[in-house]
Short mmCIF file of C-alpha atoms in Angstrom, two decimals:
data_model
loop_
_atom_site.label_atom_id
_atom_site.label_comp_id
_atom_site.label_asym_id
_atom_site.label_seq_id
_atom_site.Cartn_x
_atom_site.Cartn_y
_atom_site.Cartn_z
CA UNK A 1 -0.26 -0.05 0.34
CA UNK A 2 2.55 2.78 1.11
CA UNK A 3 5.31 1.36 -1.71
CA UNK A 4 2.42 1.91 -4.48
CA UNK A 5 1.34 5.39 -2.40
CA UNK A 6 5.22 6.58 -3.07
CA UNK A 7 5.00 5.08 -6.20
CA UNK A 8 1.74 7.41 -7.55
CA UNK A 9 3.55 10.24 -5.61
CA UNK A 10 6.66 9.93 -7.97
CA UNK A 11 4.52 9.70 -10.78
CA UNK A 12 2.67 12.44 -10.21
CA UNK A 13 5.37 14.44 -9.10
CA UNK A 14 7.15 14.22 -12.34
CA UNK A 15 4.21 15.85 -14.19
CA UNK A 16 3.31 18.37 -12.05
CA UNK A 17 7.15 19.51 -11.62
CA UNK A 18 8.07 23.04 -11.54
CA UNK A 19 4.02 23.73 -12.44
CA UNK A 20 2.90 24.96 -9.50
CA UNK A 21 4.16 28.50 -9.52
CA UNK A 22 3.10 30.96 -6.88
CA UNK A 23 0.29 32.99 -8.77
CA UNK A 24 -1.74 34.16 -5.76
CA UNK A 25 -3.06 33.22 -2.69
CA UNK A 26 -5.93 34.36 0.00
CA UNK A 27 -5.43 35.79 2.65
CA UNK A 28 -3.52 33.15 5.29
CA UNK A 29 -5.17 34.45 8.22
CA UNK A 30 -8.78 32.82 6.97
CA UNK A 31 -8.70 29.71 7.61
CA UNK A 32 -9.32 27.21 4.21
CA UNK A 33 -12.00 24.36 4.23
CA UNK A 34 -10.87 21.23 5.85
CA UNK A 35 -12.72 19.36 3.12
CA UNK A 36 -13.57 19.87 -0.26
CA UNK A 37 -16.50 17.63 -1.61
CA UNK A 38 -16.93 17.86 -5.25
CA UNK A 39 -20.40 16.49 -6.66
CA UNK A 40 -20.33 15.36 -10.10
CA UNK A 41 -23.55 14.34 -11.83
CA UNK A 42 -22.91 12.64 -14.97
CA UNK A 43 -25.52 13.82 -18.06
CA UNK A 44 -26.97 16.62 -15.68
CA UNK A 45 -28.78 19.16 -17.59
CA UNK A 46 -29.15 22.78 -15.90
CA UNK A 47 -32.64 23.25 -16.76
CA UNK A 48 -33.27 20.22 -13.90
CA UNK A 49 -32.92 22.55 -11.20
CA UNK A 50 -35.44 24.95 -12.49
CA UNK A 51 -37.95 22.46 -13.99
CA UNK A 52 -38.43 20.16 -10.88
CA UNK A 53 -37.67 23.18 -8.00
CA UNK A 54 -41.29 23.03 -6.98
CA UNK A 55 -41.11 19.42 -5.89
CA UNK A 56 -37.70 20.01 -4.28
CA UNK A 57 -37.27 19.64 -0.17
CA UNK A 58 -35.83 22.98 0.91
CA UNK A 59 -32.53 21.31 2.14
CA UNK A 60 -31.37 19.50 -1.25
CA UNK A 61 -30.80 21.15 -4.39
CA UNK A 62 -32.72 24.10 -3.11
CA UNK A 63 -30.14 24.80 -0.78
CA UNK A 64 -27.36 24.79 -2.72
CA UNK A 65 -29.42 27.29 -5.20
CA UNK A 66 -30.38 29.63 -2.25
CA UNK A 67 -27.38 29.71 -0.50
CA UNK A 68 -25.04 28.93 -2.69
CA UNK A 69 -22.71 30.94 -5.59
CA UNK A 70 -24.55 29.95 -8.81
CA UNK A 71 -22.72 30.09 -11.89
CA UNK A 72 -25.58 30.35 -14.69
CA UNK A 73 -23.41 30.41 -17.54
CA UNK A 74 -20.89 27.49 -17.26
CA UNK A 75 -20.09 25.16 -19.82
CA UNK A 76 -17.75 22.61 -21.52
CA UNK A 77 -16.73 22.82 -24.91
CA UNK A 78 -15.66 19.34 -26.21
CA UNK A 79 -15.53 17.35 -29.66
CA UNK A 80 -16.38 14.00 -28.27
CA UNK A 81 -19.06 15.33 -25.44
CA UNK A 82 -19.27 12.28 -22.59
CA UNK A 83 -18.06 11.64 -19.17
CA UNK A 84 -14.93 9.82 -20.09
CA UNK A 85 -13.35 13.05 -22.03
CA UNK A 86 -15.45 15.50 -19.55
CA UNK A 87 -14.43 14.39 -15.98
CA UNK A 88 -10.86 14.32 -16.31
CA UNK A 89 -11.41 17.67 -18.06
CA UNK A 90 -13.06 18.86 -15.14
CA UNK A 91 -10.70 17.59 -12.60
CA UNK A 92 -7.46 18.27 -14.62
CA UNK A 93 -8.16 21.99 -15.60
CA UNK A 94 -7.39 21.40 -18.95
CA UNK A 95 -9.29 20.17 -22.11
CA UNK A 96 -8.03 17.09 -23.71
CA UNK A 97 -5.37 18.10 -25.70
CA UNK A 98 -3.24 18.11 -22.85
CA UNK A 99 -5.03 15.51 -20.76
CA UNK A 100 -5.31 13.03 -23.68
CA UNK A 101 -8.48 11.35 -23.15
CA UNK A 102 -9.59 11.91 -26.53
CA UNK A 103 -12.25 9.38 -26.01
CA UNK A 104 -13.34 6.11 -24.41
CA UNK A 105 -11.00 4.53 -26.35
CA UNK A 106 -8.23 5.44 -29.02
CA UNK A 107 -5.66 3.74 -32.02
CA UNK A 108 -1.93 3.61 -30.75
CA UNK A 109 -0.68 3.75 -33.79
CA UNK A 110 2.76 2.38 -32.26
CA UNK A 111 1.22 -0.56 -31.00
CA UNK A 112 -1.20 -0.52 -33.89
CA UNK A 113 -4.34 -1.46 -31.36
CA UNK A 114 -7.34 -0.04 -29.74
CA UNK A 115 -6.55 1.39 -26.67
CA UNK A 116 -8.98 2.29 -24.01
CA UNK A 117 -8.26 4.93 -21.46
CA UNK A 118 -8.44 3.06 -18.09
CA UNK A 119 -8.57 -0.70 -18.21
CA UNK A 120 -5.31 -1.89 -17.00
CA UNK A 121 -3.88 -5.58 -16.62
CA UNK A 122 -1.03 -4.57 -15.00
CA UNK A 123 -3.55 -3.75 -11.58
CA UNK A 124 -5.76 -6.14 -9.59
CA UNK A 125 -9.54 -5.96 -8.66
CA UNK A 126 -9.50 -5.16 -4.54
CA UNK A 127 -12.86 -5.91 -3.36
CA UNK A 128 -14.31 -8.49 -5.70
CA UNK A 129 -12.61 -11.71 -7.63
CA UNK A 130 -14.15 -9.90 -10.82
CA UNK A 131 -12.03 -8.26 -13.67
CA UNK A 132 -13.65 -4.79 -13.05
CA UNK A 133 -11.20 -3.35 -11.16
CA UNK A 134 -8.13 -3.56 -13.76
CA UNK A 135 -8.49 0.16 -14.01
CA UNK A 136 -5.42 3.00 -13.72
CA UNK A 137 -4.83 6.33 -14.66
CA UNK A 138 -1.83 5.89 -16.21
CA UNK A 139 -2.72 7.57 -19.57
CA UNK A 140 -4.37 10.30 -17.82
CA UNK A 141 -1.57 12.62 -19.06
CA UNK A 142 -1.95 15.62 -16.73
CA UNK A 143 -2.20 15.75 -12.58
CA UNK A 144 -5.42 15.76 -11.24
CA UNK A 145 -6.80 18.13 -8.34
CA UNK A 146 -5.86 15.76 -6.22
CA UNK A 147 -2.40 15.27 -6.72
CA UNK A 148 -1.82 18.72 -6.71
CA UNK A 149 -3.01 19.01 -3.37
CA UNK A 150 -1.58 16.05 -2.07
CA UNK A 151 2.03 17.21 -3.35
CA UNK A 152 1.27 20.87 -1.55
CA UNK A 153 0.28 19.30 1.54
CA UNK A 154 3.44 16.91 1.01
CA UNK A 155 1.09 13.63 0.86
CA UNK A 156 -0.78 14.59 3.96
CA UNK A 157 -4.26 15.89 2.23
CA UNK A 158 -6.67 12.97 1.97
CA UNK A 159 -7.69 12.21 -1.77
CA UNK A 160 -10.90 9.40 -2.60
CA UNK A 161 -13.51 9.41 -5.16
CA UNK A 162 -16.69 7.63 -5.35
CA UNK A 163 -19.00 6.88 -8.20
CA UNK A 164 -21.18 4.15 -9.96
CA UNK A 165 -18.94 3.89 -13.01
CA UNK A 166 -14.79 3.17 -13.32
CA UNK A 167 -14.17 5.81 -15.73
CA UNK A 168 -15.70 8.54 -13.10
CA UNK A 169 -13.74 7.70 -10.12
CA UNK A 170 -11.01 6.94 -11.81
CA UNK A 171 -10.30 10.34 -13.60
CA UNK A 172 -11.88 12.14 -10.52
CA UNK A 173 -9.48 10.35 -8.09
CA UNK A 174 -5.90 11.09 -10.59
CA UNK A 175 -2.92 9.40 -9.97
CA UNK A 176 -2.09 9.83 -6.51
CA UNK A 177 -5.54 9.16 -4.34
CA UNK A 178 -5.60 7.67 -1.16
CA UNK A 179 -8.53 5.50 -2.88
CA UNK A 180 -10.84 5.35 -5.60
CA UNK A 181 -14.44 3.25 -5.67
CA UNK A 182 -16.92 2.02 -8.22
CA UNK A 183 -19.61 -0.04 -8.66
CA UNK A 184 -18.83 -3.78 -9.85
CA UNK A 185 -21.36 -4.84 -12.67
CA UNK A 186 -20.56 -8.36 -12.08
CA UNK A 187 -21.06 -8.65 -7.76
CA UNK A 188 -22.82 -5.82 -6.80
CA UNK A 189 -20.06 -4.55 -4.61
CA UNK A 190 -17.82 -1.58 -4.16
CA UNK A 191 -14.60 -2.29 -5.53
CA UNK A 192 -11.32 -0.61 -6.29
CA UNK A 193 -7.89 -1.15 -8.26
CA UNK A 194 -4.53 -2.15 -6.97
CA UNK A 195 -3.24 1.23 -8.59
CA UNK A 196 -5.12 3.02 -5.42
CA UNK A 197 -5.23 0.26 -2.53
CA UNK A 198 -3.60 -2.68 -2.16
CA UNK A 199 -6.12 -4.04 0.95
CA UNK A 200 -9.46 -3.18 1.25
CA UNK A 201 -10.51 -1.48 4.37
CA UNK A 202 -12.36 -3.26 6.92
CA UNK A 203 -15.38 -0.41 6.83
CA UNK A 204 -15.60 -1.40 2.99
CA UNK A 205 -15.94 -4.76 3.18
CA UNK A 206 -18.88 -4.49 6.11
CA UNK A 207 -20.34 -2.02 3.66
CA UNK A 208 -20.10 -4.80 1.08
CA UNK A 209 -21.42 -7.85 3.35
CA UNK A 210 -24.65 -5.92 3.61
CA UNK A 211 -25.52 -6.78 0.02
CA UNK A 212 -27.28 -3.41 -0.51
CA UNK A 213 -27.29 -4.19 -4.42
CA UNK A 214 -29.16 -7.54 -3.96
CA UNK A 215 -31.54 -5.63 -1.60
CA UNK A 216 -32.23 -2.68 -4.17
CA UNK A 217 -32.52 -5.23 -6.91
CA UNK A 218 -35.28 -7.18 -4.79
CA UNK A 219 -37.76 -3.73 -4.77
CA UNK A 220 -39.51 -2.27 -7.77
CA UNK A 221 -38.69 1.30 -8.61
CA UNK A 222 -42.11 2.86 -8.07
CA UNK A 223 -42.85 6.71 -8.20
CA UNK A 224 -41.36 8.70 -5.22
CA UNK A 225 -44.70 11.16 -5.26
CA UNK A 226 -48.42 10.06 -6.43
CA UNK A 227 -48.73 10.21 -10.54
CA UNK A 228 -50.37 13.53 -10.48
CA UNK A 229 -46.77 15.10 -9.50
CA UNK A 230 -45.02 14.75 -12.39
CA UNK A 231 -46.67 17.83 -14.45
CA UNK A 232 -42.91 18.75 -15.52
CA UNK A 233 -42.66 15.65 -17.83
CA UNK A 234 -44.41 14.14 -20.57
CA UNK A 235 -47.05 11.13 -19.40
CA UNK A 236 -45.79 7.70 -18.07
CA UNK A 237 -46.28 5.93 -21.38
CA UNK A 238 -45.26 8.33 -23.75
CA UNK A 239 -45.15 7.18 -27.18
CA UNK A 240 -41.33 8.25 -28.23
CA UNK A 241 -40.06 6.45 -25.10
CA UNK A 242 -38.19 3.34 -26.26
CA UNK A 243 -37.43 2.29 -22.47
CA UNK A 244 -35.65 -0.91 -21.01
CA UNK A 245 -34.89 -3.09 -24.07
CA UNK A 246 -37.23 -1.54 -26.11
CA UNK A 247 -39.97 -3.08 -23.86
CA UNK A 248 -40.88 -1.60 -20.82
CA UNK A 249 -41.00 2.14 -20.01
CA UNK A 250 -43.92 2.56 -17.55
CA UNK A 251 -43.83 2.84 -13.54
CA UNK A 252 -43.00 0.35 -11.82
CA UNK A 253 -40.07 -1.55 -13.03
CA UNK A 254 -39.28 -5.06 -11.60
CA UNK A 255 -35.57 -4.70 -11.12
CA UNK A 256 -34.99 -8.25 -10.76
CA UNK A 257 -36.52 -8.87 -13.99
CA UNK A 258 -34.45 -6.22 -15.44
CA UNK A 259 -31.13 -7.35 -13.80
CA UNK A 260 -31.91 -11.25 -15.27
CA UNK A 261 -32.38 -9.52 -19.07
CA UNK A 262 -28.86 -7.73 -18.28
CA UNK A 263 -27.23 -10.54 -16.60
CA UNK A 264 -25.53 -8.55 -14.28
CA UNK A 265 -25.85 -5.44 -11.33
CA UNK A 266 -25.26 -2.45 -14.40
CA UNK A 267 -29.44 -1.87 -14.48
CA UNK A 268 -28.45 -0.49 -10.91
CA UNK A 269 -27.11 2.22 -12.40
CA UNK A 270 -29.90 3.59 -14.11
CA UNK A 271 -31.87 3.65 -11.32
CA UNK A 272 -31.92 6.03 -7.92
CA UNK A 273 -30.77 2.83 -5.95
CA UNK A 274 -27.18 3.15 -7.47
CA UNK A 275 -27.06 6.82 -6.48
CA UNK A 276 -27.96 5.85 -3.02
CA UNK A 277 -25.26 3.38 -2.85
CA UNK A 278 -22.71 6.16 -3.63
CA UNK A 279 -24.37 8.24 -1.23
CA UNK A 280 -24.03 5.60 1.81
CA UNK A 281 -20.55 4.20 0.84
CA UNK A 282 -19.55 8.27 0.41
CA UNK A 283 -20.68 8.99 3.95
CA UNK A 284 -19.04 5.64 5.21
CA UNK A 285 -16.24 6.74 3.91
CA UNK A 286 -15.91 10.48 5.36
CA UNK A 287 -16.78 8.76 8.42
CA UNK A 288 -14.08 5.57 8.81
CA UNK A 289 -11.31 7.82 7.01
CA UNK A 290 -12.03 10.92 9.05
CA UNK A 291 -12.02 13.05 6.36
CA UNK A 292 -12.31 17.30 7.20
CA UNK A 293 -10.97 16.16 10.65
CA UNK A 294 -7.76 18.73 11.18
CA UNK A 295 -6.25 21.44 9.04
CA UNK A 296 -5.05 19.74 6.40
CA UNK A 297 -7.61 19.67 3.46
CA UNK A 298 -8.84 16.83 2.26
CA UNK A 299 -10.81 15.93 -0.75
CA UNK A 300 -13.78 13.98 -1.74
CA UNK A 301 -15.12 13.40 -5.59
CA UNK A 302 -18.52 12.10 -5.53
CA UNK A 303 -19.97 10.92 -8.99
CA UNK A 304 -23.45 10.63 -9.00
CA UNK A 305 -25.42 9.49 -12.51
CA UNK A 306 -28.50 10.67 -14.37
CA UNK A 307 -30.03 7.05 -15.32
CA UNK A 308 -26.27 6.40 -17.04
CA UNK A 309 -26.57 4.83 -20.33
CA UNK A 310 -30.47 4.48 -20.31
CA UNK A 311 -30.62 8.38 -20.35
CA UNK A 312 -31.41 8.28 -23.88
CA UNK A 313 -34.32 5.28 -23.53
CA UNK A 314 -36.28 7.64 -21.94
CA UNK A 315 -34.73 11.16 -22.21
CA UNK A 316 -34.61 14.39 -20.19
CA UNK A 317 -38.38 15.14 -20.49
CA UNK A 318 -39.75 11.72 -19.07
CA UNK A 319 -41.01 10.82 -15.49
CA UNK A 320 -38.19 8.50 -15.20
CA UNK A 321 -35.60 11.26 -15.04
CA UNK A 322 -37.63 13.45 -12.82
CA UNK A 323 -38.43 10.55 -10.18
CA UNK A 324 -34.57 10.49 -10.51
CA UNK A 325 -33.70 13.84 -9.34
CA UNK A 326 -36.16 13.57 -6.73
CA UNK A 327 -34.52 10.96 -5.10
CA UNK A 328 -31.54 12.51 -5.82
CA UNK A 329 -32.29 15.55 -4.17
CA UNK A 330 -33.30 13.82 -0.85
CA UNK A 331 -29.64 11.89 -1.38
CA UNK A 332 -27.76 15.53 -1.46
CA UNK A 333 -30.09 16.92 1.21
CA UNK A 334 -28.76 13.85 3.26
CA UNK A 335 -25.08 14.56 2.51
CA UNK A 336 -25.61 18.14 3.34
CA UNK A 337 -26.83 17.58 6.43
CA UNK A 338 -23.96 15.20 7.26
CA UNK A 339 -21.60 17.62 6.52
CA UNK A 340 -23.19 20.14 8.92
CA UNK A 341 -23.30 18.06 11.51
CA UNK A 342 -19.89 16.19 11.62
CA UNK A 343 -17.74 18.79 10.24
CA UNK A 344 -19.65 21.92 9.81
CA UNK A 345 -20.50 24.16 6.53
CA UNK A 346 -18.23 26.81 7.92
CA UNK A 347 -15.45 24.13 7.18
CA UNK A 348 -16.21 22.47 4.22
CA UNK A 349 -17.04 23.73 0.23
CA UNK A 350 -18.88 21.59 -1.75
CA UNK A 351 -19.44 21.80 -5.43
CA UNK A 352 -22.29 20.53 -7.49
CA UNK A 353 -21.59 20.42 -11.19
CA UNK A 354 -21.85 17.84 -14.11
CA UNK A 355 -18.80 16.47 -16.52
CA UNK A 356 -21.59 15.96 -19.43
CA UNK A 357 -24.85 17.67 -20.40
CA UNK A 358 -27.61 15.59 -21.34
CA UNK A 359 -29.15 16.20 -24.91
CA UNK A 360 -32.93 15.81 -26.08
CA UNK A 361 -33.68 12.77 -28.20
CA UNK A 362 -33.69 13.49 -31.91
CA UNK A 363 -37.58 12.07 -32.60
CA UNK A 364 -38.62 14.17 -29.62
CA UNK A 365 -37.65 17.31 -30.99
CA UNK A 366 -39.08 16.50 -34.43
CA UNK A 367 -42.33 15.04 -33.55
CA UNK A 368 -43.01 17.64 -31.11
CA UNK A 369 -41.26 20.84 -31.75
CA UNK A 370 -40.58 20.31 -36.01
CA UNK A 371 -37.33 20.93 -35.59
CA UNK A 372 -34.81 20.35 -38.27
CA UNK A 373 -32.94 17.34 -36.80
CA UNK A 374 -31.88 13.81 -37.68
CA UNK A 375 -30.11 10.82 -37.42
CA UNK A 376 -26.52 9.85 -39.30
CA UNK A 377 -25.23 6.68 -39.93
CA UNK A 378 -21.61 6.47 -38.84
CA UNK A 379 -21.81 2.70 -40.12
CA UNK A 380 -22.78 3.86 -43.97
CA UNK A 381 -20.88 6.65 -43.83
CA UNK A 382 -18.04 5.34 -43.23
CA UNK A 383 -18.67 2.42 -45.66
CA UNK A 384 -18.84 4.53 -48.59
CA UNK A 385 -15.69 6.61 -47.54
CA UNK A 386 -13.83 3.14 -47.85
CA UNK A 387 -15.34 2.58 -51.58
CA UNK A 388 -14.51 6.00 -52.79
CA UNK A 389 -10.66 5.75 -51.19
CA UNK A 390 -11.12 2.49 -53.30
CA UNK A 391 -11.83 4.05 -56.41
CA UNK A 392 -9.89 6.94 -55.84
CA UNK A 393 -6.53 5.12 -54.58
CA UNK A 394 -6.98 1.23 -55.00
CA UNK A 395 -8.15 -1.25 -53.46
CA UNK A 396 -6.64 -1.47 -49.89
CA UNK A 397 -7.92 -1.43 -45.65
CA UNK A 398 -7.33 2.71 -46.30
CA UNK A 399 -9.45 2.96 -42.87
CA UNK A 400 -8.04 1.63 -39.90
CA UNK A 401 -10.11 2.68 -37.16
CA UNK A 402 -13.16 4.64 -36.21
CA UNK A 403 -14.41 6.45 -32.95
CA UNK A 404 -17.26 8.78 -32.01
CA UNK A 405 -16.21 11.95 -34.59
CA UNK A 406 -13.09 10.33 -35.59
CA UNK A 407 -11.36 8.87 -38.18
CA UNK A 408 -8.21 7.01 -38.09
CA UNK A 409 -6.41 6.83 -41.78
CA UNK A 410 -4.28 3.48 -42.57
CA UNK A 411 -0.89 5.46 -42.45
CA UNK A 412 1.24 2.53 -42.87
CA UNK A 413 -0.67 1.63 -46.15
CA UNK A 414 -0.53 5.64 -47.30
CA UNK A 415 3.51 5.52 -46.64
CA UNK A 416 3.97 2.10 -48.35
CA UNK A 417 1.76 3.77 -51.41
CA UNK A 418 4.12 6.92 -51.60
CA UNK A 419 1.20 8.80 -50.92
CA UNK A 420 0.81 12.27 -49.26
CA UNK A 421 -1.18 11.89 -45.75
CA UNK A 422 -2.26 15.65 -45.71
CA UNK A 423 -3.95 15.11 -49.01
CA UNK A 424 -5.81 11.88 -48.41
CA UNK A 425 -6.77 13.58 -45.12
CA UNK A 426 -8.32 16.51 -46.85
CA UNK A 427 -9.95 14.52 -49.41
CA UNK A 428 -11.59 12.22 -46.71
CA UNK A 429 -12.62 15.57 -44.80
CA UNK A 430 -13.90 16.73 -48.22
CA UNK A 431 -15.95 13.36 -48.80
CA UNK A 432 -17.68 13.40 -45.42
CA UNK A 433 -18.34 16.96 -45.16
CA UNK A 434 -20.80 16.23 -47.95
CA UNK A 435 -23.15 13.97 -45.63
CA UNK A 436 -26.60 15.57 -44.49
CA UNK A 437 -26.15 15.84 -41.09
CA UNK A 438 -22.37 16.76 -40.92
CA UNK A 439 -21.60 20.28 -40.10
CA UNK A 440 -17.98 19.70 -40.00
CA UNK A 441 -15.23 17.95 -40.84
CA UNK A 442 -11.60 18.99 -40.54
CA UNK A 443 -8.23 16.71 -41.13
CA UNK A 444 -6.02 17.05 -38.27
CA UNK A 445 -2.59 18.39 -40.33
CA UNK A 446 -5.20 21.76 -40.17
CA UNK A 447 -5.20 21.86 -36.24
CA UNK A 448 -1.24 21.05 -36.21
CA UNK A 449 -0.60 23.98 -38.21
CA UNK A 450 -3.26 26.57 -37.54
CA UNK A 451 -4.95 28.00 -34.16
CA UNK A 452 -8.56 27.76 -34.04
CA UNK A 453 -8.62 28.42 -30.43
CA UNK A 454 -10.70 31.76 -31.01
CA UNK A 455 -12.73 30.40 -34.15
CA UNK A 456 -16.04 28.36 -34.18
CA UNK A 457 -13.64 25.10 -33.97
CA UNK A 458 -12.56 25.65 -30.34
CA UNK A 459 -14.26 22.46 -29.16
CA UNK A 460 -11.99 20.06 -31.77
CA UNK A 461 -8.70 22.15 -31.50
CA UNK A 462 -8.73 21.91 -27.36
CA UNK A 463 -9.68 18.54 -27.81
CA UNK A 464 -7.25 17.44 -30.34
CA UNK A 465 -4.21 15.50 -29.21
CA UNK A 466 -1.14 14.79 -31.90
CA UNK A 467 -0.52 11.20 -30.71
CA UNK A 468 -4.15 10.20 -29.81
CA UNK A 469 -6.78 11.64 -32.06
CA UNK A 470 -7.79 10.81 -35.61
CA UNK A 471 -6.46 12.24 -38.78
CA UNK A 472 -10.09 13.62 -39.38
CA UNK A 473 -12.28 15.35 -36.75
CA UNK A 474 -15.92 15.86 -37.65
CA UNK A 475 -19.33 17.50 -35.73
CA UNK A 476 -22.34 17.17 -36.59
CA UNK A 477 -25.30 19.74 -37.29
CA UNK A 478 -27.22 21.12 -34.03
CA UNK A 479 -29.60 18.14 -32.70
CA UNK A 480 -28.37 15.52 -35.27
CA UNK A 481 -27.23 12.69 -33.57
CA UNK A 482 -25.68 9.26 -34.31
CA UNK A 483 -27.35 6.12 -34.95
CA UNK A 484 -25.92 2.74 -35.22
CA UNK A 485 -27.63 -0.58 -35.90
CA UNK A 486 -26.31 -2.71 -33.51
CA UNK A 487 -24.88 -0.20 -31.11
CA UNK A 488 -26.02 1.97 -28.35
CA UNK A 489 -24.99 5.41 -28.38
CA UNK A 490 -25.62 8.20 -25.83
CA UNK A 491 -24.51 10.96 -27.44
CA UNK A 492 -24.75 14.44 -26.29
CA UNK A 493 -24.07 18.12 -27.70
CA UNK A 494 -25.11 20.41 -25.18
CA UNK A 495 -22.42 22.62 -23.61
CA UNK A 496 -24.37 24.25 -20.68
CA UNK A 497 -23.44 22.41 -17.13
CA UNK A 498 -24.32 23.20 -13.82
CA UNK A 499 -21.93 24.69 -11.58
CA UNK A 500 -22.86 25.70 -7.94
CA UNK A 501 -20.60 26.42 -5.02
CA UNK A 502 -21.72 26.46 -1.18
CA UNK A 503 -19.57 26.73 1.69
CA UNK A 504 -16.25 28.38 3.32
CA UNK A 505 -15.14 31.05 1.01
CA UNK A 506 -17.74 31.56 -1.48
CA UNK A 507 -20.39 34.44 -1.88
CA UNK A 508 -23.98 33.44 -2.31
CA UNK A 509 -26.10 34.32 -5.49
CA UNK A 510 -26.64 34.09 -9.13
CA UNK A 511 -23.33 35.16 -10.99
CA UNK A 512 -23.64 35.46 -15.18
CA UNK A 513 -20.09 35.51 -16.49
CA UNK A 514 -19.04 33.07 -18.32
CA UNK A 515 -17.27 29.83 -16.48
CA UNK A 516 -15.65 27.07 -17.74
CA UNK A 517 -15.21 23.62 -16.46
CA UNK A 518 -11.32 23.63 -16.36
CA UNK A 519 -12.31 26.91 -13.86
CA UNK A 520 -13.07 24.59 -11.31
CA UNK A 521 -9.20 23.60 -10.68
CA UNK A 522 -7.89 26.91 -9.91
CA UNK A 523 -10.69 28.45 -8.04
CA UNK A 524 -10.72 25.57 -5.63
CA UNK A 525 -6.91 25.91 -4.73
CA UNK A 526 -7.49 29.51 -4.32
CA UNK A 527 -10.00 29.17 -1.97
CA UNK A 528 -7.74 26.92 -0.02
CA UNK A 529 -5.21 29.33 -0.20
CA UNK A 530 -2.79 26.98 -2.42
CA UNK A 531 -0.52 28.06 -5.20
CA UNK A 532 -2.56 27.18 -8.18
CA UNK A 533 -1.00 25.02 -11.02
CA UNK A 534 0.58 26.70 -13.95
CA UNK A 535 -0.73 23.78 -16.00
CA UNK A 536 -4.10 25.07 -15.29
CA UNK A 537 -5.90 26.18 -18.53
CA UNK A 538 -9.16 27.99 -16.30
CA UNK A 539 -9.36 30.83 -14.60
CA UNK A 540 -9.91 31.62 -11.04
CA UNK A 541 -13.73 32.54 -10.54
CA UNK A 542 -13.17 35.99 -8.58
CA UNK A 543 -16.79 37.19 -8.64
CA UNK A 544 -17.74 34.06 -6.57
CA UNK A 545 -15.09 34.87 -3.90
CA UNK A 546 -15.28 36.92 -0.72
#
């Protein structure tokens, strides 16, 4: 355990060495927060807070809205808009061009194979016998919030993360965390990786002994309130909701039946009960790891979910989504009340945000509001591209790999044929630009050569990593979404995210200045009175600070 901690600290130190330049600090006479809690709710739209407000209780979301600093003009601008890219952006303070997580996976040209962002067989699962703990943050190229906190406190700060999904837990924890925990789809346990912990803590073992996942699976998911209370949503049996397995889309839901169909506990992530497990585990962690109990600031990153991979099966206007947030409101209230009672909000900084915001389904926008939107078939598009390249350059496997809005060309073949990579990139981009629903396709050579950081291509430029991104990057028209024959896709193009601060060092009010996801890290360091890492691309949100 200690050896691994030292190794992780050395890795983080090498990455961040020289980057912690003194920029500015808070008044040293003011005691900084003892505990920072960052709450990331995956795929949370900003309008959920106002849409469901009349049904929220006073000490949950409304407490954050009424007593906190609300940044109402916050956004995250990514080329591939998903939690896989958003969480590392949020917690490093830089975009994928720097932190390197350009997607869930990418083509490693040197190894000639697809590389997953977090899977790592060098490390073992801790907490179960499955392989779902074989994860690490070694492919995250930038230091995270917790890494900087560890270095600035000589390793004394305690840093933890908890999540339903492995990638959210790993990327919010960073490299040097004391622990990162997530739900094991196979066993229903909360687990970790030997990258973070060598031995599962006894309190976590006791938590798993409760078999909460089994208890929740035996329940039906029924409405929290009477059915007439969900006026902010479409009707429960709304015809355009595909529902679970394109079969079940009305309350109540038999979770045992859904689990039997899924073959594992993954269905819990689509229900409020998954969030409840994350909450209970987080409170246990705070209690037994003694977070916020001394003057050294600690960090806990909590990652909830908005129906996870079933988000697109129901949509932002569904009764299922509203019920999820009404129950999550209770969880937020439980957490805030616990922090107030056991640590004190005057010793705590709470930040609520999202690394990715959900979009409305195409069918809903088209049928209900007559929007000029539609679907793009990437499979058909790539098939036609391959035919075009074969006709133009002769038979060959010209496209080596494709991944969310990125096309990787076969550079070895191009070089063997003595052709110009830049020319084929340009012709490929021009071909993709002809498809309905595609707003723009760009060859990577243009990003390597030009400066697009102040243009409409900013999201693509900030997400382009020389070693990991494709040869051609493209974006869809507003409201258009990809649709595959046999692959589920959670596509998002909504850049707006919630960003609310509560507790030590921040004002109460609504702030309309532009805020970016990468502003989170430098602002937290400022509130803690610590030097801001100079690698951070964001700014300090001065307007919310006392």
